[in-house]
Amino acid sequence: MNKFWSLKTEEILQNFDVSVDEGLSCHTVKSSQKKYGKNRLRETKSRSTLAILVDQFESLIMVLLAVAALLSFIFGENMQGFAVIAVILVTAAIGFFTEIRAVRSMQALRQMSRVSANVRRGGEAMQIPAVELVPGDIVILDGGDIITADMRILEANKLQVDESALTGESVPVSKSTEALPEDTPVSDRKNSLFKGTAVTRGSGEGIVVSTGMDTELGKISELVEESEEEITPIEKRLNRLGNKLIWLTIGIAAVVSLIGISQDRDLFLMIETGIALAVAAIPEGLPIVATIALARGLSRMAKRNALINKLGSVETLGATNIIFTDKTGTLTENKMHVTEIVLKDAKVRVSGEKFSMDNENIDPESHKTLSEALKIGVLCNNASLSDSSDEDIGDPLETALLSAGDKASLSRKNLLEHMPEGREEAFDPDNKMMATFHHQDDEFYVAVKGAPESVLDVCENISTSDGIENMDQTERERWMEINQKMADNGLRVLAVAWRVASSAEENPYQNLNFTGLIGLLDPPRKAVKEAIAACHGAGIEVKMVTGDHPITARKVASAVELSKEDNVQVISGEDLKDFEKLTEDERRKFREVPIFARVSPEQKLDLISVHQENGAIVAMTGDGVNDAPALKKADIGIAMGRRGTQVAREAADMILKDDAFSSIVTAVGYGRVIFKNIRKFVLYLLSGNVGEVMAVGLASLVGLPLPLRPLQILFINLLLDVFPAMALGVGEGDPNVMQRHPRDPGEPVLAGKHWWLISGYGTLIAMCMMGALILAMDWLHLSADEAVTISFLTLGFTRLWHVFNMREVDSKLIRNEITKNPFVWGAILLCATMLIAAVYLPGLSDILGTHQPDASEWRLIVGMSLIPLLIGQGAQLFIRHFKT
């Protein structure tokens, strides 16, 4: 319904043909549901099952395998062709099932976020799923309710709404029913309620005017859907590696085939050799193991309260070197606590369940003025406490006052039984005060709370332990100085006062007795300080981006030791208004500042850009609708699972189930381990495959029999490109990974030194395989076909022992991350069993063309296969000794 905010309520009711008392009829609801559909946002990030399946076949390595299979069929090598197809299908199946699991995790989270609504239909109040709402529904609202559709307010009883998720406004907005001009912007529509916001106080009724994607929330959701999403760093690196392998494979196969043809060798034999080389060069296990390694990281992080929306994002976390974090709920508990109460003759600290003065615990019931201050906070209150602290209803400041009263045995329920409320003077944004009148004998006890400057202005006296004393202007100024000091310490400050009135109709704000100042704080979460220290040790910059006051931001930053500077610089959103006009030097200064306060969601995009332009990998937290573009823009968008909006969660790469900063740090550690594991198994895969290529290529060039048959190559690669590599990919990794600085974001999976390692290990493996082939023919006098079995088994066991060469250079020889990995030992046992089965199991040995070696042949196999392991371990010991 267009411009509903400018219409009178009678016009809106007439438009929908509905009455407030009756609501919609069942017949009208059914027809409206057919017309408007379900009241839900389009889940833009969810991919179909078919799309996930198709994605598995888009890898460059999968394309190479498909070409190898096609060529095999063309030249009559059907068995080889079917075997390659089997590899393609197994690879796709593993990737499909791991990604579908991630999608289901996200769907489960969406299911958790669904809420209900209280409506009036057919003259009866009932609770229905929010997705069933239709335009024209009459919705009954109360404090703590989530607004589940766009509505026009019909009735407002001290109704206040938290619209921060939609507008970024942190202060609850008071609502009314009056019509507004047509050009009124969303943020100023006091007579409207919007999907995704929440009632913080009061009650009311509204009529639904828009549902689903037609709501303001839905419009923003569509904008987010249109945003471009960048490919993750690990996907870029693996794609680059795949491109290199394609050209390397084609080049080697072409050169060897052309040389053979130029030497008048059999054409078909040389084409078959080219296919064998292509199969040997392709690391069939790379997509399988990469998927499983990432999925393993996803599973581990889910257990530590971090849900990953996309597998590639697991590794991206490991490259993160900047984390932009919100303050409220991420660094802090998102729950206010009374921490300090300043009275005329006392300064009381509140910690946990205890009240103390001068470092000595006191009983608040025995302290008259303290008890009075707590009583005022409990009586002048509209909130309510629940048995579960996560479900308290009302303004966080008011729930904190109720909690402090409970600690002093002053529950609101008990107080109201003896002092029933006779009248409430609702909070007025103009005078910044609230008052309640309570029956007390034949009079009324008036409880007042509000902004210190406002309350002090209407106080004539002050309460002390000895009674009531007069308050002069000097005393008021002294209390304003105390208020400023408390605010400078990051506290939210409320003043409390009281008086006795003869009638509930009197002006509550006159002749008041000032009682004291109450300081409240949203304390840092447990373990946040340690988590930030871990980030600093790991070379990760943590920056706070908040909409809160700079003083509060600095106080929290100091408490969690965000910066080691005593008077850390804070940049306000006001300084970011002309961001595009900033010089490079000014932008560089912004990159060095750790705290940004009063920042709008739009300015978060600028802060992300200025660091990404400098080559940083940026993680950004967010929970509101307006945070969604920043979550998409960041390399890793992190949404809050508890207090985050649906749009934020849909836009994010990662969702924190507990909203805790420490969970981000844990995820970063896992991301680093994942990258190291990927590098290890890629090194392992390629060094083994390079050895095969060298041996096959050298044999074809010098006229020796091929040391491996095409199906033997495929069998070796199916075993050793998957299981030992998989064991490396899912290992626990280096326990000291968070004590090192993040790698260069532009660093490839394999740097120059790694290619030298691959070449060196590949040469060793090729020489041992060729040596075994030649010795089998010349020393053991085996036929060429029988000698191929020796070189085949030598390669298999060489690559099996080669897994131990993948340990870190600075690790111990015996006790290291490889030998302590149970998956490695399981892979060795499985692969060794399968290699033995390849020569002793009837059927399999016939397909592979192997024979059963005798004792002397086994001695040759074992001896030659151990050479790369012994040389590799010796080289690592030498390098470690040279470094130290």
mmCIF file of N, CA, C and O in Angstrom, residues 471-503:
data_model
loop_
_atom_site.group_PDB
_atom_site.id
_atom_site.type_symbol
_atom_site.label_atom_id
_atom_site.label_comp_id
_atom_site.label_asym_id
_atom_site.label_seq_id
_atom_site.Cartn_x
_atom_site.Cartn_y
_atom_site.Cartn_z
ATOM 1 N N MET A 471 19.590 21.623 48.649
ATOM 2 C CA MET A 471 20.584 21.575 47.566
ATOM 3 C C MET A 471 20.686 22.947 46.910
ATOM 4 O O MET A 471 19.694 23.472 46.392
ATOM 5 N N ASP A 472 21.887 23.536 46.940
ATOM 6 C CA ASP A 472 22.087 24.840 46.296
ATOM 7 C C ASP A 472 22.758 24.649 44.945
ATOM 8 O O ASP A 472 23.087 23.526 44.524
ATOM 9 N N GLN A 473 23.014 25.753 44.243
ATOM 10 C CA GLN A 473 23.584 25.686 42.901
ATOM 11 C C GLN A 473 24.988 25.105 42.907
ATOM 12 O O GLN A 473 25.378 24.364 41.985
ATOM 13 N N THR A 474 25.755 25.410 43.932
ATOM 14 C CA THR A 474 27.119 24.865 44.020
ATOM 15 C C THR A 474 27.082 23.346 44.092
ATOM 16 O O THR A 474 27.889 22.648 43.454
ATOM 17 N N GLU A 475 26.131 22.836 44.869
ATOM 18 C CA GLU A 475 25.992 21.383 44.997
ATOM 19 C C GLU A 475 25.584 20.760 43.662
ATOM 20 O O GLU A 475 26.080 19.689 43.285
ATOM 21 N N ARG A 476 24.703 21.441 42.940
ATOM 22 C CA ARG A 476 24.296 20.914 41.622
ATOM 23 C C ARG A 476 25.499 20.841 40.673
ATOM 24 O O ARG A 476 25.671 19.866 39.940
ATOM 25 N N GLU A 477 26.311 21.867 40.678
ATOM 26 C CA GLU A 477 27.492 21.889 39.800
ATOM 27 C C GLU A 477 28.469 20.781 40.174
ATOM 28 O O GLU A 477 29.104 20.168 39.304
ATOM 29 N N ARG A 478 28.583 20.524 41.506
ATOM 30 C CA ARG A 478 29.473 19.436 41.935
ATOM 31 C C ARG A 478 28.987 18.080 41.409
ATOM 32 O O ARG A 478 29.776 17.260 40.938
ATOM 33 N N TRP A 479 27.663 17.890 41.437
ATOM 34 C CA TRP A 479 27.122 16.633 40.939
ATOM 35 C C TRP A 479 27.265 16.521 39.427
ATOM 36 O O TRP A 479 27.447 15.415 38.886
ATOM 37 N N MET A 480 27.210 17.630 38.706
ATOM 38 C CA MET A 480 27.419 17.592 37.256
ATOM 39 C C MET A 480 28.859 17.224 36.926
ATOM 40 O O MET A 480 29.134 16.537 35.926
ATOM 41 N N GLU A 481 29.798 17.672 37.783
ATOM 42 C CA GLU A 481 31.192 17.276 37.603
ATOM 43 C C GLU A 481 31.372 15.770 37.841
ATOM 44 O O GLU A 481 32.110 15.092 37.111
ATOM 45 N N ILE A 482 30.682 15.249 38.852
ATOM 46 C CA ILE A 482 30.733 13.803 39.110
ATOM 47 C C ILE A 482 30.142 13.039 37.922
ATOM 48 O O ILE A 482 30.692 12.018 37.481
ATOM 49 N N ASN A 483 29.036 13.565 37.407
ATOM 50 C CA ASN A 483 28.399 12.946 36.235
ATOM 51 C C ASN A 483 29.371 12.890 35.051
ATOM 52 O O ASN A 483 29.473 11.872 34.365
ATOM 53 N N GLN A 484 30.094 13.984 34.822
ATOM 54 C CA GLN A 484 31.034 14.036 33.696
ATOM 55 C C GLN A 484 32.157 13.026 33.873
ATOM 56 O O GLN A 484 32.568 12.356 32.914
ATOM 57 N N LYS A 485 32.658 12.902 35.108
ATOM 58 C CA LYS A 485 33.733 11.936 35.368
ATOM 59 C C LYS A 485 33.258 10.507 35.119
ATOM 60 O O LYS A 485 33.987 9.680 34.562
ATOM 61 N N MET A 486 32.032 10.228 35.543
ATOM 62 C CA MET A 486 31.496 8.886 35.304
ATOM 63 C C MET A 486 31.331 8.623 33.806
ATOM 64 O O MET A 486 31.637 7.527 33.312
ATOM 65 N N ALA A 487 30.855 9.636 33.076
ATOM 66 C CA ALA A 487 30.702 9.490 31.623
ATOM 67 C C ALA A 487 32.053 9.315 30.946
ATOM 68 O O ALA A 487 32.185 8.534 29.994
ATOM 69 N N ASP A 488 33.074 10.044 31.436
ATOM 70 C CA ASP A 488 34.421 9.918 30.879
ATOM 71 C C ASP A 488 34.982 8.515 31.076
ATOM 72 O O ASP A 488 35.881 8.086 30.348
ATOM 73 N N ASN A 489 34.480 7.817 32.082
ATOM 74 C CA ASN A 489 34.903 6.439 32.331
ATOM 75 C C ASN A 489 34.079 5.430 31.538
ATOM 76 O O ASN A 489 34.169 4.224 31.773
ATOM 77 N N GLY A 490 33.273 5.938 30.605
ATOM 78 C CA GLY A 490 32.517 5.059 29.724
ATOM 79 C C GLY A 490 31.199 4.586 30.279
ATOM 80 O O GLY A 490 30.574 3.682 29.708
ATOM 81 N N LEU A 491 30.735 5.180 31.372
ATOM 82 C CA LEU A 491 29.480 4.756 31.989
ATOM 83 C C LEU A 491 28.288 5.511 31.405
ATOM 84 O O LEU A 491 28.399 6.691 31.055
ATOM 85 N N ARG A 492 27.161 4.819 31.283
ATOM 86 C CA ARG A 492 25.898 5.485 31.015
ATOM 87 C C ARG A 492 25.343 5.893 32.368
ATOM 88 O O ARG A 492 25.218 5.060 33.277
ATOM 89 N N VAL A 493 24.984 7.169 32.553
ATOM 90 C CA VAL A 493 24.638 7.688 33.880
ATOM 91 C C VAL A 493 23.166 8.085 33.941
ATOM 92 O O VAL A 493 22.661 8.801 33.062
ATOM 93 N N LEU A 494 22.497 7.615 34.983
ATOM 94 C CA LEU A 494 21.124 8.001 35.276
ATOM 95 C C LEU A 494 21.074 8.662 36.647
ATOM 96 O O LEU A 494 21.796 8.249 37.561
ATOM 97 N N ALA A 495 20.221 9.676 36.801
ATOM 98 C CA ALA A 495 19.984 10.297 38.107
ATOM 99 C C ALA A 495 18.636 9.799 38.630
ATOM 100 O O ALA A 495 17.697 9.600 37.850
ATOM 101 N N VAL A 496 18.555 9.595 39.940
ATOM 102 C CA VAL A 496 17.298 9.154 40.552
ATOM 103 C C VAL A 496 16.906 10.131 41.662
ATOM 104 O O VAL A 496 17.764 10.678 42.368
ATOM 105 N N ALA A 497 15.596 10.358 41.824
ATOM 106 C CA ALA A 497 15.087 11.286 42.836
ATOM 107 C C ALA A 497 13.682 10.844 43.236
ATOM 108 O O ALA A 497 13.060 10.008 42.564
ATOM 109 N N TRP A 498 13.169 11.450 44.309
ATOM 110 C CA TRP A 498 11.832 11.088 44.785
ATOM 111 C C TRP A 498 11.174 12.267 45.491
ATOM 112 O O TRP A 498 11.815 13.255 45.826
ATOM 113 N N ARG A 499 9.907 12.105 45.733
ATOM 114 C CA ARG A 499 9.146 13.070 46.525
ATOM 115 C C ARG A 499 7.854 12.389 46.975
ATOM 116 O O ARG A 499 7.515 11.291 46.517
ATOM 117 N N VAL A 500 7.122 13.043 47.856
ATOM 118 C CA VAL A 500 5.807 12.568 48.284
ATOM 119 C C VAL A 500 4.776 13.569 47.783
ATOM 120 O O VAL A 500 4.929 14.789 47.948
ATOM 121 N N ALA A 501 3.710 13.064 47.141
ATOM 122 C CA ALA A 501 2.650 13.911 46.597
ATOM 123 C C ALA A 501 1.317 13.528 47.233
ATOM 124 O O ALA A 501 1.093 12.367 47.590
ATOM 125 N N SER A 502 0.433 14.481 47.328
ATOM 126 C CA SER A 502 -0.888 14.213 47.908
ATOM 127 C C SER A 502 -1.868 13.709 46.865
ATOM 128 O O SER A 502 -2.887 13.096 47.190
ATOM 129 N N SER A 503 -1.558 13.940 45.584
ATOM 130 C CA SER A 503 -2.448 13.523 44.502
ATOM 131 C C SER A 503 -1.614 12.989 43.334
ATOM 132 O O SER A 503 -0.504 13.472 43.070
#
